[in-house]
Coordinates of N, CA, C and O in Angstrom, one line a residue:
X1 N -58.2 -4.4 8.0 CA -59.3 -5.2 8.4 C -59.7 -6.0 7.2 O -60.0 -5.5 6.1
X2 N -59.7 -7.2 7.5 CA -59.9 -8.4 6.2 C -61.7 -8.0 5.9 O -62.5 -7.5 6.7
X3 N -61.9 -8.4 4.4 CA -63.6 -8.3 4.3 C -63.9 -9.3 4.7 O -65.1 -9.3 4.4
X4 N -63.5 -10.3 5.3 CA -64.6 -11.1 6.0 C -64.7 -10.9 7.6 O -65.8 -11.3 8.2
X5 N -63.8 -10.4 8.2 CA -63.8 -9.6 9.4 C -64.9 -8.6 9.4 O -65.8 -8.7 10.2
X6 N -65.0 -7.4 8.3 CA -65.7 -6.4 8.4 C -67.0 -7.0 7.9 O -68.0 -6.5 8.4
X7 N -67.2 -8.0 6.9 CA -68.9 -8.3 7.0 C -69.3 -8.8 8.2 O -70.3 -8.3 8.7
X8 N -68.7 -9.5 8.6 CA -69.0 -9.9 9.9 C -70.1 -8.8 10.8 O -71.3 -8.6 11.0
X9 N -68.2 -8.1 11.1 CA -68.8 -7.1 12.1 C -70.3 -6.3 11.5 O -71.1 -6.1 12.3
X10 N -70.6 -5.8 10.2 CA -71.6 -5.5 9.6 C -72.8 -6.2 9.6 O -73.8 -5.6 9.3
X11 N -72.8 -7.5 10.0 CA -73.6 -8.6 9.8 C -74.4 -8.3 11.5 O -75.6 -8.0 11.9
X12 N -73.3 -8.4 12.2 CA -73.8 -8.2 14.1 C -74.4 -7.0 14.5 O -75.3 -6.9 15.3
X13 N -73.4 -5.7 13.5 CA -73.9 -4.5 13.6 C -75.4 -4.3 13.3 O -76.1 -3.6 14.1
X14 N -76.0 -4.9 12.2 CA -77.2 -4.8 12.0 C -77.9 -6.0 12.8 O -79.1 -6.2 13.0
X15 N -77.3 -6.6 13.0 CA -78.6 -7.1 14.3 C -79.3 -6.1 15.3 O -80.5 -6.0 15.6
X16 N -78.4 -5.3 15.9 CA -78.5 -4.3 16.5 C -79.3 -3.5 16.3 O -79.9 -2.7 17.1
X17 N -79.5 -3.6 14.7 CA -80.4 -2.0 14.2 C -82.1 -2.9 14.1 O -83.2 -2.4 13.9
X18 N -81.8 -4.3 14.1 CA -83.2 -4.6 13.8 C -84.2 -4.7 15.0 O -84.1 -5.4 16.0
X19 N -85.7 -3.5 14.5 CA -86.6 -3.4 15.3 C -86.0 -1.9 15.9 O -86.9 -1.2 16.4
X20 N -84.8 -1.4 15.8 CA -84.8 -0.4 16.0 C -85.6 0.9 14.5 O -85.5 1.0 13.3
X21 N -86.8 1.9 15.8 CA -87.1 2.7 14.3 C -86.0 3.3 13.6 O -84.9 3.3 14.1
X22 N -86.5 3.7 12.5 CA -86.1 4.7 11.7 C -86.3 5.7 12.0 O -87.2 5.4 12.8
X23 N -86.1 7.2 12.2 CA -86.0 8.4 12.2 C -87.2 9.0 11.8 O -87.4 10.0 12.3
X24 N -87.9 8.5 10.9 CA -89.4 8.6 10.0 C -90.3 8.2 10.9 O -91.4 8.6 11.0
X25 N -89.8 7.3 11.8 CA -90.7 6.4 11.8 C -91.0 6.5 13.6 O -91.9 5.8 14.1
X26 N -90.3 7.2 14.1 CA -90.4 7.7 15.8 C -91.6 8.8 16.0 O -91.8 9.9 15.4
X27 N -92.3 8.1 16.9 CA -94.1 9.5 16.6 C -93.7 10.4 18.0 O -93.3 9.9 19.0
X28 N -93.9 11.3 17.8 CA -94.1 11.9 19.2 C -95.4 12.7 19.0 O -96.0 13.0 17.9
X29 N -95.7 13.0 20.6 CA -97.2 13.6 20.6 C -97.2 14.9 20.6 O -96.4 15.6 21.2
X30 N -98.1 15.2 20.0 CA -98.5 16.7 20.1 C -99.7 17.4 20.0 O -100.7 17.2 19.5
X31 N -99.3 18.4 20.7 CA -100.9 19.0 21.5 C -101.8 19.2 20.5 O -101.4 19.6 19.4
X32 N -102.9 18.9 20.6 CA -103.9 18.5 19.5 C -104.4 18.0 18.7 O -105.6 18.0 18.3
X33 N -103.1 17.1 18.3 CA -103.1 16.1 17.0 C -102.6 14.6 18.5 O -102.1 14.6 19.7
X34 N -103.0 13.5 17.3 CA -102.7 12.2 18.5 C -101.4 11.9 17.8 O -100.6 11.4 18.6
X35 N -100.9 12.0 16.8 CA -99.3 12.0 17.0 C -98.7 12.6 15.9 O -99.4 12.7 14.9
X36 N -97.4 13.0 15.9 CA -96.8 14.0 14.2 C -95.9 12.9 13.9 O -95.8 12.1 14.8
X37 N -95.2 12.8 13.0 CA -93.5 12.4 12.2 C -92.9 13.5 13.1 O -93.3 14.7 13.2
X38 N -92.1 12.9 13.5 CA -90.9 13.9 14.2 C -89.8 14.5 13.4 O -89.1 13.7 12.7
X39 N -89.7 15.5 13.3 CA -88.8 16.7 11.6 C -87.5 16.0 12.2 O -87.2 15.0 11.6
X40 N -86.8 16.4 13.0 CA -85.3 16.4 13.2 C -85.4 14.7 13.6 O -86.2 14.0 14.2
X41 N -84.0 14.5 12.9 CA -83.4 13.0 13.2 C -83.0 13.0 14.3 O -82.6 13.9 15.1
X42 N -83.2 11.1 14.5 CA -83.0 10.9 16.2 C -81.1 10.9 16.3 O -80.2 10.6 15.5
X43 N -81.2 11.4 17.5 CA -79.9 12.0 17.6 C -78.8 11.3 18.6 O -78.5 11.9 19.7
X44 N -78.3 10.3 18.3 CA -77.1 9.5 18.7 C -75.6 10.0 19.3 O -75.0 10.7 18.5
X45 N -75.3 9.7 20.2 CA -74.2 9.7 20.7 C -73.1 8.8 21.1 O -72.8 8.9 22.3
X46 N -72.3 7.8 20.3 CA -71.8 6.8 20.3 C -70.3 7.7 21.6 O -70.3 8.8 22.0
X47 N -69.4 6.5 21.8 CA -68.2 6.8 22.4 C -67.7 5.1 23.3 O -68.4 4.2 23.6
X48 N -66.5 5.2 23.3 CA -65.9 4.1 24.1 C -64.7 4.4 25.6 O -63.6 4.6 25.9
X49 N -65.8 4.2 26.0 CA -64.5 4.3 27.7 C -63.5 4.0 27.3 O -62.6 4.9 27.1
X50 N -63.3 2.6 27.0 CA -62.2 1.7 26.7 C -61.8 1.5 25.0 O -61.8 0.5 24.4
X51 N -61.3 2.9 24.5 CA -61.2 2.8 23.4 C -60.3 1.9 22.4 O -60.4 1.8 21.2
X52 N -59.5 1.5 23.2 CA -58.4 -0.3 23.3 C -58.8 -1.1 23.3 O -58.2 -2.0 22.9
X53 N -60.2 -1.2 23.6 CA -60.1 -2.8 23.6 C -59.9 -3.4 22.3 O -59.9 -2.9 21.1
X54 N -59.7 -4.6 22.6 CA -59.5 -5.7 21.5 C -60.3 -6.8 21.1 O -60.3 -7.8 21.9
X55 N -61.0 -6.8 19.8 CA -61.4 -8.4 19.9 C -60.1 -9.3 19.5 O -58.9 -9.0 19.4
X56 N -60.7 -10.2 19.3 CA -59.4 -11.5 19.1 C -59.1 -11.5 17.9 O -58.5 -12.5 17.6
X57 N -59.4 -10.5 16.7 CA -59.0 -11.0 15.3 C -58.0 -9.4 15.5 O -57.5 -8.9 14.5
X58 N -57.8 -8.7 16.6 CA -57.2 -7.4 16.7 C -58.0 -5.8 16.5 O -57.4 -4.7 16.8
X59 N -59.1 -5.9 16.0 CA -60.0 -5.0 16.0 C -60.3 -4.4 16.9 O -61.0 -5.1 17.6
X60 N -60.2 -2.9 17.6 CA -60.7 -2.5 18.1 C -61.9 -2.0 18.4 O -62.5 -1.6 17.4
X61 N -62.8 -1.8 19.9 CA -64.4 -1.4 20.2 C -64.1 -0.2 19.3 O -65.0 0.1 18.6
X62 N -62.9 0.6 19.0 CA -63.1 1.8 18.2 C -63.0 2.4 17.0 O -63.0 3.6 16.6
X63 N -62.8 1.1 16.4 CA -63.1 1.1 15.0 C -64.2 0.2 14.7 O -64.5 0.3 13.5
X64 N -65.1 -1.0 15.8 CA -66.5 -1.2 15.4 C -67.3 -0.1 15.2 O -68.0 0.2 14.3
X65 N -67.2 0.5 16.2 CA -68.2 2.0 16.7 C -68.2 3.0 15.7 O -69.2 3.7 15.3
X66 N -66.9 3.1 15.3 CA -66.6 3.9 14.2 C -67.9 3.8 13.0 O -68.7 4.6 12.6
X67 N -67.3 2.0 12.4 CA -68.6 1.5 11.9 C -70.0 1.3 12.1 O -70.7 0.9 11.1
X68 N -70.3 1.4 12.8 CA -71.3 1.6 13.8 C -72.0 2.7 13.5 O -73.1 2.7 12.9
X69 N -71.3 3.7 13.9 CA -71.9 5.0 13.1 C -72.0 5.5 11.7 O -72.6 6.6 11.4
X70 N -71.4 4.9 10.9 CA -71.4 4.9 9.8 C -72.7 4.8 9.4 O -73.5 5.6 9.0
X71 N -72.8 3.2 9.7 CA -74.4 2.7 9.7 C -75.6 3.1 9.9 O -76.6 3.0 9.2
X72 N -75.6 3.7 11.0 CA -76.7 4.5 12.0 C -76.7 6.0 10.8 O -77.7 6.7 10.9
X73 N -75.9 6.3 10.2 CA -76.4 7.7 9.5 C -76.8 7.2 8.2 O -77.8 7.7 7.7
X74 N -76.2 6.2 7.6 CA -76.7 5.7 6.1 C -78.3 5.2 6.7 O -79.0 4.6 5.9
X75 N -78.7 5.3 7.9 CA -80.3 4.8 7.9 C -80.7 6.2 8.4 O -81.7 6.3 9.2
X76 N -80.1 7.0 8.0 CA -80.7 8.7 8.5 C -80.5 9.0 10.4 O -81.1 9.7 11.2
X77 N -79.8 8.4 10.4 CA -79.7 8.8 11.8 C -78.8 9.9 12.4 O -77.7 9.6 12.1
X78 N -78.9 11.2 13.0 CA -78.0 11.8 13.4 C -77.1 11.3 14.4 O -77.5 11.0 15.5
X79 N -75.5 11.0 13.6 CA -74.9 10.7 14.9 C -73.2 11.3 15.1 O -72.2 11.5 14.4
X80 N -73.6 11.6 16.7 CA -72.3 12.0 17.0 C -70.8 11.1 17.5 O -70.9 11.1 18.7
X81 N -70.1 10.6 17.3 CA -69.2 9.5 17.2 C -67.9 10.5 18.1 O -67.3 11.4 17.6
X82 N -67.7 10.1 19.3 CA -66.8 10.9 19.6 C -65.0 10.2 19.5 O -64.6 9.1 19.9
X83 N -64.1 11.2 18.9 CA -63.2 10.4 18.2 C -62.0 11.2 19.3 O -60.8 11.1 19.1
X84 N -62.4 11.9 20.3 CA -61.1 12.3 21.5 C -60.0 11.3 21.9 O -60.4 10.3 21.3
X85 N -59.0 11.0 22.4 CA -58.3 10.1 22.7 C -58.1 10.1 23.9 O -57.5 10.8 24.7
X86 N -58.9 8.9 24.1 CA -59.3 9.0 26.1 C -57.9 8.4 26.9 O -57.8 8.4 28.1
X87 N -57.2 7.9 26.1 CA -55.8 7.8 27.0 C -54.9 8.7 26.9 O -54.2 9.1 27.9
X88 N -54.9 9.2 25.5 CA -53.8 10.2 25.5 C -54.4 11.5 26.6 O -53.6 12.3 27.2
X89 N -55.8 11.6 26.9 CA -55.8 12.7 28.3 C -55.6 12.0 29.5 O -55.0 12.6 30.4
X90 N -56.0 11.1 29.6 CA -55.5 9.9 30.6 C -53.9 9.7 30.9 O -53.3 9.2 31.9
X91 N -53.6 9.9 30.3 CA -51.9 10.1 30.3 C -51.5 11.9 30.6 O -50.5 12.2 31.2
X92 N -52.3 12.7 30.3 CA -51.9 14.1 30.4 C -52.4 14.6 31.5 O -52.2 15.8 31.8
X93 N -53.5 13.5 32.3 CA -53.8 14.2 33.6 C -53.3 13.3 34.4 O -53.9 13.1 35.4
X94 N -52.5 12.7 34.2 CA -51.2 11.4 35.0 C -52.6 10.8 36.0 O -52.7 10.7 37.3
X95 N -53.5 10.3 34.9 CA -54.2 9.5 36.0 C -54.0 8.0 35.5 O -53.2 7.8 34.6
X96 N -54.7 6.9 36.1 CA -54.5 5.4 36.3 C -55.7 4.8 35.4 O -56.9 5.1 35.5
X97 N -55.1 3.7 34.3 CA -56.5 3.0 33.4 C -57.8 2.7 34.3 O -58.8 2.8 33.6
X98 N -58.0 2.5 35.2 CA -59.1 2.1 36.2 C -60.1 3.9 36.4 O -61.2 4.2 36.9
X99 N -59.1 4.9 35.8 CA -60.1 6.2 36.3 C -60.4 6.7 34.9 O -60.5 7.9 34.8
X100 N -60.5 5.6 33.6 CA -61.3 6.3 32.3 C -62.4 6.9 32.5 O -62.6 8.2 32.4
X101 N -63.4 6.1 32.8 CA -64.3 6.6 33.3 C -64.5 8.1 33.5 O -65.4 8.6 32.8
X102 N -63.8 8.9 34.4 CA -63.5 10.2 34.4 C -63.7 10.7 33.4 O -64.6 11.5 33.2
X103 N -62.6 10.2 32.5 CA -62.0 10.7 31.2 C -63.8 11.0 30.2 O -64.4 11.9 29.6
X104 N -63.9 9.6 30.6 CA -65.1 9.7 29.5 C -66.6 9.9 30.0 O -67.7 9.6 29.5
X105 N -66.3 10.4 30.9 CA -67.6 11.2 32.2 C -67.7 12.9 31.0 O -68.6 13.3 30.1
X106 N -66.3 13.5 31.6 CA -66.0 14.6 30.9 C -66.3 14.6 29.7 O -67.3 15.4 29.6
X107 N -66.1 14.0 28.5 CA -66.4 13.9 27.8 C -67.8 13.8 27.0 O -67.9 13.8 25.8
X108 N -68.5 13.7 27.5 CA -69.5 12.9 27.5 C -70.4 14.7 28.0 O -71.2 15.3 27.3
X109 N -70.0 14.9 29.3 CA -70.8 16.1 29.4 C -70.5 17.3 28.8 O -71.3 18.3 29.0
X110 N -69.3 17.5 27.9 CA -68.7 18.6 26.5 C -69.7 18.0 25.3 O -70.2 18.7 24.4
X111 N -69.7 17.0 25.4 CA -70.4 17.0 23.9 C -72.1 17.0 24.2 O -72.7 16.6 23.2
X112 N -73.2 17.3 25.4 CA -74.2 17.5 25.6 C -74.1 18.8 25.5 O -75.0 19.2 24.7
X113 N -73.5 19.4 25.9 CA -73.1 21.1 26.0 C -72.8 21.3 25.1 O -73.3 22.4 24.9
X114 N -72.1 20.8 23.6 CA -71.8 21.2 22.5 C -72.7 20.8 21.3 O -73.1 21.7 20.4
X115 N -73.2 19.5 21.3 CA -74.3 18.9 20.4 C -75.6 18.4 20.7 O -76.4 18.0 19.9
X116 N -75.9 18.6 22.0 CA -77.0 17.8 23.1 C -78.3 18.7 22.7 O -78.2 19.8 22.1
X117 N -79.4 18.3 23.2 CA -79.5 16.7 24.0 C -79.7 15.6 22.9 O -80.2 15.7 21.8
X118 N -79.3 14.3 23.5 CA -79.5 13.5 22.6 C -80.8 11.9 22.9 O -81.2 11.3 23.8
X119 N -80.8 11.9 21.6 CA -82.0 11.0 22.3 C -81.7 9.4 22.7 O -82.5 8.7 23.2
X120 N -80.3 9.0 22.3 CA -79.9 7.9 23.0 C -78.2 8.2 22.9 O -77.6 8.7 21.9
X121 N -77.7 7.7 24.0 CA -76.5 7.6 24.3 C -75.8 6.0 24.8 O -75.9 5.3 25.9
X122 N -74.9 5.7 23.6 CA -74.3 4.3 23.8 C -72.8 4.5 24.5 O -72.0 5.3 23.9
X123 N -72.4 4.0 25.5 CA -70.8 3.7 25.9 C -70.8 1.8 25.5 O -71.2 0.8 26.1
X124 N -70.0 2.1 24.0 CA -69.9 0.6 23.3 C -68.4 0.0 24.0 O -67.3 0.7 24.1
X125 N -68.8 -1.3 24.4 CA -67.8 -2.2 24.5 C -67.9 -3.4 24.0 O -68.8 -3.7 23.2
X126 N -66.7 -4.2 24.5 CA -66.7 -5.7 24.1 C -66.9 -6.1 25.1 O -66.8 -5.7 26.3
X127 N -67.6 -7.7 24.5 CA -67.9 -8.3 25.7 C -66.7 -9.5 25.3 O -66.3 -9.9 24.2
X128 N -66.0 -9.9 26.9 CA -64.9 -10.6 27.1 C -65.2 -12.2 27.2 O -64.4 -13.1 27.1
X129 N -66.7 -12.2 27.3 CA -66.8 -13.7 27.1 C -66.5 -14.3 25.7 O -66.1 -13.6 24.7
X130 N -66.8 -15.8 25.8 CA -66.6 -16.4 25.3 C -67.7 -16.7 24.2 O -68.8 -16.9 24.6
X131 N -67.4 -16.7 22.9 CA -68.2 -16.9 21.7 C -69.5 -17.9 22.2 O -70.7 -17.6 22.2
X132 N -68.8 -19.0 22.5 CA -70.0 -20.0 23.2 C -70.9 -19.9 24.2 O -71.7 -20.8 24.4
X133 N -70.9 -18.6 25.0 CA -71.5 -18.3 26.2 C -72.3 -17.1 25.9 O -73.2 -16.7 26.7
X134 N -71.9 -16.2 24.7 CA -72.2 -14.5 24.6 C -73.2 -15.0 23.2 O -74.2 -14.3 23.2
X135 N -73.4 -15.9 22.2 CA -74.2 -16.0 21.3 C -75.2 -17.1 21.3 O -75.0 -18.3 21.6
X136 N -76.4 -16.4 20.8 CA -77.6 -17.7 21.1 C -77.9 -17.8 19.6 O -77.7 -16.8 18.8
X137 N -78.2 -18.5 19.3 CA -79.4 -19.0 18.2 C -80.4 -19.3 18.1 O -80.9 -20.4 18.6
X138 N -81.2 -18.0 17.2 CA -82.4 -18.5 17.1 C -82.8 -18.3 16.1 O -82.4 -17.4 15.4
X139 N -83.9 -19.3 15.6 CA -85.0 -19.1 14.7 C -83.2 -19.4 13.3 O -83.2 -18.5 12.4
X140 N -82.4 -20.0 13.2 CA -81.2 -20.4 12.5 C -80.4 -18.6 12.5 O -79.2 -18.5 12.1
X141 N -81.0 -17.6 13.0 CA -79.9 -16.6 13.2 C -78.9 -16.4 14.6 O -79.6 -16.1 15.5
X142 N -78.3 -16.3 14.7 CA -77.2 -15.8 15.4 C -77.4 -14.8 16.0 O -77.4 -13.9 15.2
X143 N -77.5 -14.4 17.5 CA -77.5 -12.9 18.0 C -76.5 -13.0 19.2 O -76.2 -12.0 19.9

């Protein structure tokens, strides 16, 4: 992956993170008091149905996500990144690309059962549109 590919993707990735709290910075309530810092980090669960796909420079949703989570922990975030190979079981339960979902249904409820509960859960894709139609501009940034 070229570095100008990967700042990129770094550049969009943190669009994503802005306005999102910090870990510090999530209040929850508690009996007595009108709100605490919450001790344990907020707890993330990345994964990709479609762990293929492609953007057009060849990059895979699963190696953004990868990055992705990288990011989300250098800002303290707990995250679980699940790295199974949803075709290679997709292939071993001789089922059809149209029944990932399955794949990543299952998945999804082993790692609540193994790491859970979590406080947000992403299934990251691409979007297939078109650069011209998927980004707006505003205020001179790019989202």
């Amino acid at each position: 992956m070229s570095d100008e590919i990967l700042n990129q993707m770094k550049k969009e990735l943190m669009m994503l993170l802005i306005g999102f709290p910090k870990p510090q910075e999530i209040l929850l309530p508690v009996e007595g008091q009108i709100d605490e810092v919450q001790k344990d980090p907020f707890k993330i669960y990345l994964y990709n149905t479609h762990q293929s796909e492609e953007y057009i420079d060849g990059v895979t949703v699963f190696e953004v996500t990868s990055l992705f989570a990288q990011m989300l922990r250098s800002e303290g975030f707990e995250v679980v990144f699940e790295t199974g190979d949803f075709l290679e079981e997709l292939s071993a339960q001789n089922k059809k690309y149209n029944q990932l979902y399955t794949i990543s249904k299952s998945y999804l409820q082993d790692a609540l059962i193994q790491h859970g509960p979590f406080d947000l859960i992403i299934d990251v894709h691409r979007d297939s549109a078109s650069r011209s139609v998927s980004v707006v501009e505003y205020d001179g940034v790019e989202y």
